[in-house]
């Protein structure tokens, strides 16, 4: 735990471990939405996109926001300044229980997440025998650490947990139990991520990522109609692909399509574009970051760096 202060219902309070755990998606009691955001050089990357999705989700759930977008922005930058993290990850949650609407902001240093304990040279094969507990505090894979085909990437497993399609699949809901369960099972068995299928056996998404794969020069990603969240980074990568002349298709794909791909990667707000090099213990393509993955990763990092210049001052 590296959060010092959190924002909860209008107050700055000490970030106790048990409090942080009680505010996690899937644990919070009530209905609501959340956003996870990347802070780089004191700036929140594509904040306007996150705010737009948050308020759209609240309208869908018929929850009246306790603060305006501008007020939330002020509180987000306030918590960054209080905690003093130039590079951070933010989680903003708004939910309603039986009595009232709540809002919480957690700010933690970028790079420290819940993750699998592994030897730095251990391959991502899954089912590794770990000397340490399967879930521990470790550094997240920073997207800038993966360069060329030497990028080791992450591993995933096709989860037995199914992602039921609902009318709320398009919002980033705090109803997160199936994702937490799938992710915990993946970590327990030595993988970095879990990939969930829908009731028809089609790929939906990762427990905390969107999925992309490449076959014969064409970029594929599960269609929103399969039940995936239309992630902010997902949409950005699809636009970057078209700008770079990479054909991109949203499809209903089964696990076989991913397993037989030439390369694959996952996306989210914290990882950006991250190579996915092994699934179910089997190498994807050459088992390393592929050329299209690298091209999109570099384009994404360029956008991130232009939006959040290194010489920026604290807001």
CSV table of C-alpha atoms in Angstrom, one decimal:
chain,number,residue,atom,x,y,z
A,1,UNK,CA,0.0,0.0,0.0
A,2,UNK,CA,1.5,3.4,-1.0
A,3,UNK,CA,-1.6,5.7,-0.9
A,4,UNK,CA,-1.1,8.3,1.8
A,5,UNK,CA,-4.5,10.1,1.7
A,6,UNK,CA,-7.7,9.3,-0.1
A,7,UNK,CA,-10.7,11.3,-0.8
A,8,UNK,CA,-14.0,9.9,0.6
A,9,UNK,CA,-17.3,11.8,0.6
A,10,UNK,CA,-15.8,15.3,0.7
A,11,UNK,CA,-13.0,14.5,3.2
A,12,UNK,CA,-9.3,13.7,2.9
A,13,UNK,CA,-8.6,10.8,5.2
A,14,UNK,CA,-5.6,8.4,6.0
A,15,UNK,CA,-5.4,5.5,3.5
A,16,UNK,CA,-5.7,2.5,5.8
A,17,UNK,CA,-5.2,-0.9,4.2
A,18,UNK,CA,-8.6,-2.2,5.3
A,19,UNK,CA,-10.3,1.0,4.0
A,20,UNK,CA,-8.6,0.6,0.6
A,21,UNK,CA,-9.7,-3.0,0.3
A,22,UNK,CA,-13.3,-2.1,1.2
A,23,UNK,CA,-13.4,0.5,-1.6
A,24,UNK,CA,-12.2,-2.0,-4.3
A,25,UNK,CA,-14.5,-2.8,-7.3
A,26,UNK,CA,-16.5,-5.9,-6.5
A,27,UNK,CA,-16.3,-5.2,-2.8
A,28,UNK,CA,-18.1,-1.9,-2.5
A,29,UNK,CA,-21.6,-2.4,-1.3
A,30,UNK,CA,-24.0,-0.7,-3.7
A,31,UNK,CA,-24.4,0.0,-7.4
A,32,UNK,CA,-22.1,2.4,-9.2
A,33,UNK,CA,-19.3,3.0,-11.6
A,34,UNK,CA,-15.5,3.6,-11.4
A,35,UNK,CA,-12.7,4.8,-13.6
A,36,UNK,CA,-9.0,3.9,-13.4
A,37,UNK,CA,-6.7,6.6,-14.8
A,38,UNK,CA,-3.0,7.0,-15.6
A,39,UNK,CA,-1.2,10.0,-14.2
A,40,UNK,CA,2.1,10.9,-15.9
A,41,UNK,CA,4.2,14.0,-15.1
A,42,UNK,CA,1.4,15.4,-12.9
A,43,UNK,CA,-1.2,15.2,-15.7
A,44,UNK,CA,-4.2,12.8,-15.9
A,45,UNK,CA,-4.1,11.2,-19.4
A,46,UNK,CA,-7.3,11.7,-21.4
A,47,UNK,CA,-9.2,12.8,-18.3
A,48,UNK,CA,-12.1,14.1,-20.4
A,49,UNK,CA,-12.8,10.7,-21.8
A,50,UNK,CA,-12.9,9.1,-18.3
A,51,UNK,CA,-15.2,11.8,-17.1
A,52,UNK,CA,-17.6,11.4,-20.0
A,53,UNK,CA,-17.8,7.6,-19.5
A,54,UNK,CA,-18.2,8.0,-15.7
A,55,UNK,CA,-21.2,10.4,-16.1
A,56,UNK,CA,-22.7,8.3,-18.9
A,57,UNK,CA,-22.6,5.2,-16.6
A,58,UNK,CA,-24.2,7.2,-13.7
A,59,UNK,CA,-27.0,8.3,-16.0
A,60,UNK,CA,-27.5,4.6,-17.1
A,61,UNK,CA,-27.8,3.6,-13.4
A,62,UNK,CA,-30.0,6.5,-12.6
A,63,UNK,CA,-27.5,7.9,-10.0
A,64,UNK,CA,-27.3,11.6,-9.5
A,65,UNK,CA,-23.6,12.6,-9.3
A,66,UNK,CA,-22.6,14.2,-6.0
A,67,UNK,CA,-20.2,16.5,-7.8
A,68,UNK,CA,-19.9,18.2,-11.2
A,69,UNK,CA,-17.2,17.1,-13.7
A,70,UNK,CA,-15.2,20.3,-12.8
A,71,UNK,CA,-15.5,19.6,-9.1
A,72,UNK,CA,-14.3,16.0,-9.6
A,73,UNK,CA,-11.4,17.2,-11.7
A,74,UNK,CA,-10.3,19.6,-8.9
A,75,UNK,CA,-10.5,16.8,-6.4
A,76,UNK,CA,-8.5,14.4,-8.6
A,77,UNK,CA,-5.7,16.9,-9.0
A,78,UNK,CA,-5.9,17.7,-5.3
A,79,UNK,CA,-5.3,14.1,-4.2
A,80,UNK,CA,-2.4,13.8,-6.7
A,81,UNK,CA,-0.8,16.9,-5.1
A,82,UNK,CA,-1.5,15.8,-1.5
A,83,UNK,CA,0.1,12.4,-2.1
A,84,UNK,CA,3.0,13.8,-4.1
A,85,UNK,CA,3.1,11.2,-6.9
A,86,UNK,CA,4.2,12.6,-10.2
A,87,UNK,CA,3.4,9.3,-11.9
A,88,UNK,CA,0.4,7.6,-10.4
A,89,UNK,CA,-2.7,5.5,-10.9
A,90,UNK,CA,-6.0,7.0,-9.8
A,91,UNK,CA,-9.3,5.2,-9.1
A,92,UNK,CA,-12.4,7.3,-8.9
A,93,UNK,CA,-15.6,5.5,-7.8
A,94,UNK,CA,-19.2,6.8,-7.4
A,95,UNK,CA,-21.8,4.5,-6.0
A,96,UNK,CA,-25.2,4.5,-4.3
A,97,UNK,CA,-26.3,2.3,-1.4
A,98,UNK,CA,-29.5,2.3,0.6
A,99,UNK,CA,-28.9,5.7,2.2
A,100,UNK,CA,-26.8,8.0,0.0
A,101,UNK,CA,-24.4,8.5,-3.0
A,102,UNK,CA,-20.8,8.1,-2.2
A,103,UNK,CA,-17.6,9.2,-4.0
A,104,UNK,CA,-14.0,8.0,-3.4
A,105,UNK,CA,-10.7,8.7,-5.0
A,106,UNK,CA,-7.6,6.6,-4.4
A,107,UNK,CA,-4.2,7.7,-5.7
A,108,UNK,CA,-1.3,5.2,-5.7
A,109,UNK,CA,2.2,5.4,-7.0
A,110,UNK,CA,2.4,4.1,-10.6
A,111,UNK,CA,4.0,0.7,-10.9
A,112,UNK,CA,2.8,-0.9,-7.7
A,113,UNK,CA,-0.2,-3.2,-8.1
A,114,UNK,CA,-1.5,-6.5,-6.9
A,115,UNK,CA,0.4,-9.1,-8.9
A,116,UNK,CA,2.0,-12.5,-9.1
A,117,UNK,CA,5.3,-13.0,-7.3
A,118,UNK,CA,7.7,-14.5,-9.7
A,119,UNK,CA,11.4,-14.7,-10.3
A,120,UNK,CA,12.4,-12.0,-12.8
A,121,UNK,CA,13.7,-14.6,-15.3
A,122,UNK,CA,10.8,-17.0,-14.9
A,123,UNK,CA,9.0,-17.6,-18.2
A,124,UNK,CA,5.2,-16.9,-18.3
A,125,UNK,CA,4.1,-20.5,-18.7
A,126,UNK,CA,1.5,-20.7,-16.0
A,127,UNK,CA,1.2,-23.3,-13.3
A,128,UNK,CA,4.6,-22.2,-11.9
A,129,UNK,CA,5.5,-23.5,-8.5
A,130,UNK,CA,5.9,-20.3,-6.5
A,131,UNK,CA,7.9,-20.1,-3.3
A,132,UNK,CA,6.0,-17.1,-2.2
A,133,UNK,CA,2.2,-16.5,-1.9
A,134,UNK,CA,0.5,-16.3,-5.3
A,135,UNK,CA,-0.7,-12.8,-4.7
A,136,UNK,CA,1.7,-10.1,-3.4
A,137,UNK,CA,2.7,-6.5,-3.9
A,138,UNK,CA,4.9,-6.2,-7.0
A,139,UNK,CA,5.6,-3.8,-9.8
A,140,UNK,CA,3.2,-3.7,-12.7
A,141,UNK,CA,4.8,-4.2,-16.2
A,142,UNK,CA,5.5,-0.6,-17.3
A,143,UNK,CA,4.7,-0.4,-21.1
A,144,UNK,CA,8.0,1.5,-21.7
A,145,UNK,CA,10.0,-1.6,-20.5
A,146,UNK,CA,9.0,-3.6,-23.6
A,147,UNK,CA,11.1,-2.8,-26.7
A,148,UNK,CA,11.2,-4.8,-29.9
A,149,UNK,CA,10.7,-8.5,-30.1
A,150,UNK,CA,12.7,-8.9,-26.9
A,151,UNK,CA,9.6,-7.8,-25.0
A,152,UNK,CA,8.6,-10.7,-22.8
A,153,UNK,CA,5.0,-9.5,-22.4
A,154,UNK,CA,2.5,-11.1,-20.2
A,155,UNK,CA,0.7,-14.5,-20.0
A,156,UNK,CA,-3.0,-15.2,-19.8
A,157,UNK,CA,-5.3,-18.2,-19.3
A,158,UNK,CA,-8.8,-18.8,-20.7
A,159,UNK,CA,-10.9,-18.6,-17.6
A,160,UNK,CA,-13.7,-21.0,-16.7
A,161,UNK,CA,-15.5,-18.0,-15.3
A,162,UNK,CA,-18.1,-16.8,-17.9
A,163,UNK,CA,-18.9,-13.1,-18.5
A,164,UNK,CA,-22.7,-12.9,-18.6
A,165,UNK,CA,-24.0,-10.3,-21.0
A,166,UNK,CA,-26.2,-7.7,-19.5
A,167,UNK,CA,-27.7,-4.3,-20.4
A,168,UNK,CA,-24.9,-2.8,-18.3
A,169,UNK,CA,-21.9,-4.5,-20.0
A,170,UNK,CA,-21.0,-1.2,-21.7
A,171,UNK,CA,-20.4,0.7,-18.5
A,172,UNK,CA,-17.5,0.3,-16.1
A,173,UNK,CA,-19.6,-1.0,-13.3
A,174,UNK,CA,-18.5,-1.8,-9.7
A,175,UNK,CA,-20.3,-5.1,-10.1
A,176,UNK,CA,-16.9,-6.7,-10.6
A,177,UNK,CA,-17.0,-10.1,-8.8
A,178,UNK,CA,-16.7,-12.3,-11.8
A,179,UNK,CA,-13.6,-10.4,-12.9
A,180,UNK,CA,-12.0,-10.5,-9.4
A,181,UNK,CA,-12.7,-14.3,-9.2
A,182,UNK,CA,-11.2,-14.9,-12.7
A,183,UNK,CA,-8.1,-12.8,-12.0
A,184,UNK,CA,-7.5,-14.5,-8.6
A,185,UNK,CA,-7.7,-17.9,-10.2
A,186,UNK,CA,-5.3,-16.8,-12.9
A,187,UNK,CA,-2.7,-15.5,-10.4
A,188,UNK,CA,-3.1,-18.7,-8.3
A,189,UNK,CA,-2.1,-20.8,-11.3
A,190,UNK,CA,0.8,-18.6,-12.3
A,191,UNK,CA,-0.7,-16.4,-15.0
A,192,UNK,CA,-0.8,-12.6,-15.3
A,193,UNK,CA,-4.3,-12.2,-16.7
A,194,UNK,CA,-7.6,-14.1,-17.2
A,195,UNK,CA,-9.5,-14.0,-20.4
A,196,UNK,CA,-13.3,-14.4,-20.1
A,197,UNK,CA,-15.6,-15.9,-22.6
A,198,UNK,CA,-19.4,-15.3,-22.9
A,199,UNK,CA,-22.1,-17.9,-22.8
A,200,UNK,CA,-21.6,-18.6,-26.6
A,201,UNK,CA,-17.9,-19.3,-26.1
A,202,UNK,CA,-16.7,-16.1,-27.7
A,203,UNK,CA,-13.9,-14.0,-26.2
A,204,UNK,CA,-15.2,-11.0,-24.3
A,205,UNK,CA,-12.2,-9.4,-22.6
A,206,UNK,CA,-9.6,-9.8,-19.9
A,207,UNK,CA,-10.4,-9.4,-16.2
A,208,UNK,CA,-8.9,-6.0,-16.4
A,209,UNK,CA,-8.0,-5.5,-20.1
A,210,UNK,CA,-9.3,-5.5,-23.6
A,211,UNK,CA,-7.9,-8.1,-26.0
A,212,UNK,CA,-6.3,-7.7,-29.4
A,213,UNK,CA,-4.7,-10.2,-31.8
A,214,UNK,CA,-3.2,-10.2,-35.2
A,215,UNK,CA,-3.5,-12.7,-38.0
A,216,UNK,CA,-2.1,-12.2,-41.5
A,217,UNK,CA,-1.6,-8.5,-41.0
A,218,UNK,CA,-5.2,-7.8,-39.8
A,219,UNK,CA,-5.8,-6.6,-36.2
A,220,UNK,CA,-8.8,-8.2,-34.5
A,221,UNK,CA,-10.6,-7.3,-31.2
A,222,UNK,CA,-13.8,-8.7,-29.7
A,223,UNK,CA,-16.9,-6.8,-30.8
A,224,UNK,CA,-18.8,-4.8,-28.2
A,225,UNK,CA,-21.8,-7.0,-29.0
A,226,UNK,CA,-19.9,-9.9,-27.4
A,227,UNK,CA,-20.2,-8.1,-24.1
A,228,UNK,CA,-16.9,-6.3,-23.7
A,229,UNK,CA,-16.3,-2.9,-22.3
A,230,UNK,CA,-15.5,-0.4,-25.1
A,231,UNK,CA,-12.4,0.7,-23.2
A,232,UNK,CA,-10.9,4.1,-23.7
A,233,UNK,CA,-7.5,2.7,-24.6
A,234,UNK,CA,-9.2,0.1,-26.9
A,235,UNK,CA,-10.9,2.9,-28.9
A,236,UNK,CA,-7.6,4.9,-29.0
A,237,UNK,CA,-5.7,1.9,-30.3
A,238,UNK,CA,-8.3,1.2,-33.0
A,239,UNK,CA,-8.0,4.8,-34.1
A,240,UNK,CA,-4.2,4.6,-34.1
A,241,UNK,CA,-4.3,1.4,-36.1
A,242,UNK,CA,-6.4,3.0,-38.9
A,243,UNK,CA,-4.1,6.0,-38.9
A,244,UNK,CA,-1.1,3.7,-39.4
A,245,UNK,CA,-2.9,1.8,-42.2
A,246,UNK,CA,-3.4,-1.4,-40.1
A,247,UNK,CA,-6.7,-3.1,-41.0
A,248,UNK,CA,-8.8,-3.4,-37.8
A,249,UNK,CA,-11.9,-5.5,-37.3
A,250,UNK,CA,-14.2,-6.0,-34.3
A,251,UNK,CA,-15.4,-9.6,-34.4
A,252,UNK,CA,-16.9,-12.5,-32.5
A,253,UNK,CA,-13.9,-14.6,-32.0
A,254,UNK,CA,-13.4,-17.9,-30.1
A,255,UNK,CA,-10.3,-18.9,-28.1
A,256,UNK,CA,-8.9,-20.8,-31.1
A,257,UNK,CA,-8.6,-17.6,-33.1
A,258,UNK,CA,-6.4,-16.1,-30.3
A,259,UNK,CA,-4.3,-19.2,-29.8
A,260,UNK,CA,-3.5,-19.4,-33.5
A,261,UNK,CA,-2.8,-15.7,-33.8
A,262,UNK,CA,0.6,-14.3,-35.1
A,263,UNK,CA,0.8,-11.9,-32.2
A,264,UNK,CA,-1.5,-10.5,-29.5
A,265,UNK,CA,-1.6,-7.7,-26.9
A,266,UNK,CA,-3.9,-6.3,-24.2
A,267,UNK,CA,-4.8,-2.7,-23.4
A,268,UNK,CA,-6.0,-0.7,-20.4
A,269,UNK,CA,-5.4,2.8,-19.0
A,270,UNK,CA,-2.4,1.7,-16.9
A,271,UNK,CA,-0.6,-0.8,-19.2
A,272,UNK,CA,-1.3,1.1,-22.4
A,273,UNK,CA,-0.4,-1.5,-25.1
A,274,UNK,CA,1.1,-4.6,-23.5
A,275,UNK,CA,2.3,-7.7,-25.5
A,276,UNK,CA,0.4,-10.9,-24.7
A,277,UNK,CA,2.9,-13.6,-25.5
A,278,UNK,CA,1.5,-16.8,-23.9
A,279,UNK,CA,-2.1,-18.1,-23.5
A,280,UNK,CA,-2.8,-21.3,-21.6
A,281,UNK,CA,1.0,-21.9,-21.4
A,282,UNK,CA,1.2,-21.8,-25.2
A,283,UNK,CA,3.3,-19.2,-27.1
A,284,UNK,CA,1.4,-16.8,-29.3
A,285,UNK,CA,3.3,-16.5,-32.6
A,286,UNK,CA,7.0,-16.3,-31.7
A,287,UNK,CA,6.2,-15.8,-28.0
A,288,UNK,CA,7.4,-12.2,-28.1
A,289,UNK,CA,6.0,-8.8,-29.0
A,290,UNK,CA,5.2,-8.8,-32.7
A,291,UNK,CA,5.8,-5.9,-35.2
A,292,UNK,CA,2.2,-4.6,-35.2
A,293,UNK,CA,2.1,-4.7,-31.4
A,294,UNK,CA,5.4,-2.7,-31.4
A,295,UNK,CA,4.1,-0.2,-33.9
A,296,UNK,CA,1.0,0.5,-31.9
A,297,UNK,CA,2.8,0.5,-28.6
A,298,UNK,CA,5.1,3.2,-29.8
A,299,UNK,CA,2.3,5.2,-31.3
A,300,UNK,CA,0.4,5.0,-28.0
A,301,UNK,CA,3.5,6.1,-26.0
A,302,UNK,CA,4.0,9.0,-28.3
A,303,UNK,CA,0.5,10.2,-27.6
A,304,UNK,CA,0.9,9.7,-23.9
A,305,UNK,CA,4.2,11.7,-23.9
A,306,UNK,CA,2.7,14.5,-26.0
A,307,UNK,CA,-0.3,14.8,-23.7
A,308,UNK,CA,1.8,14.5,-20.5
A,309,UNK,CA,5.2,16.2,-21.2
A,310,UNK,CA,8.0,15.3,-18.9
A,311,UNK,CA,8.7,18.9,-18.0
A,312,UNK,CA,5.2,19.6,-16.8
A,313,UNK,CA,4.8,21.2,-13.4
A,314,UNK,CA,2.4,20.1,-10.7
A,315,UNK,CA,-1.1,21.4,-11.3
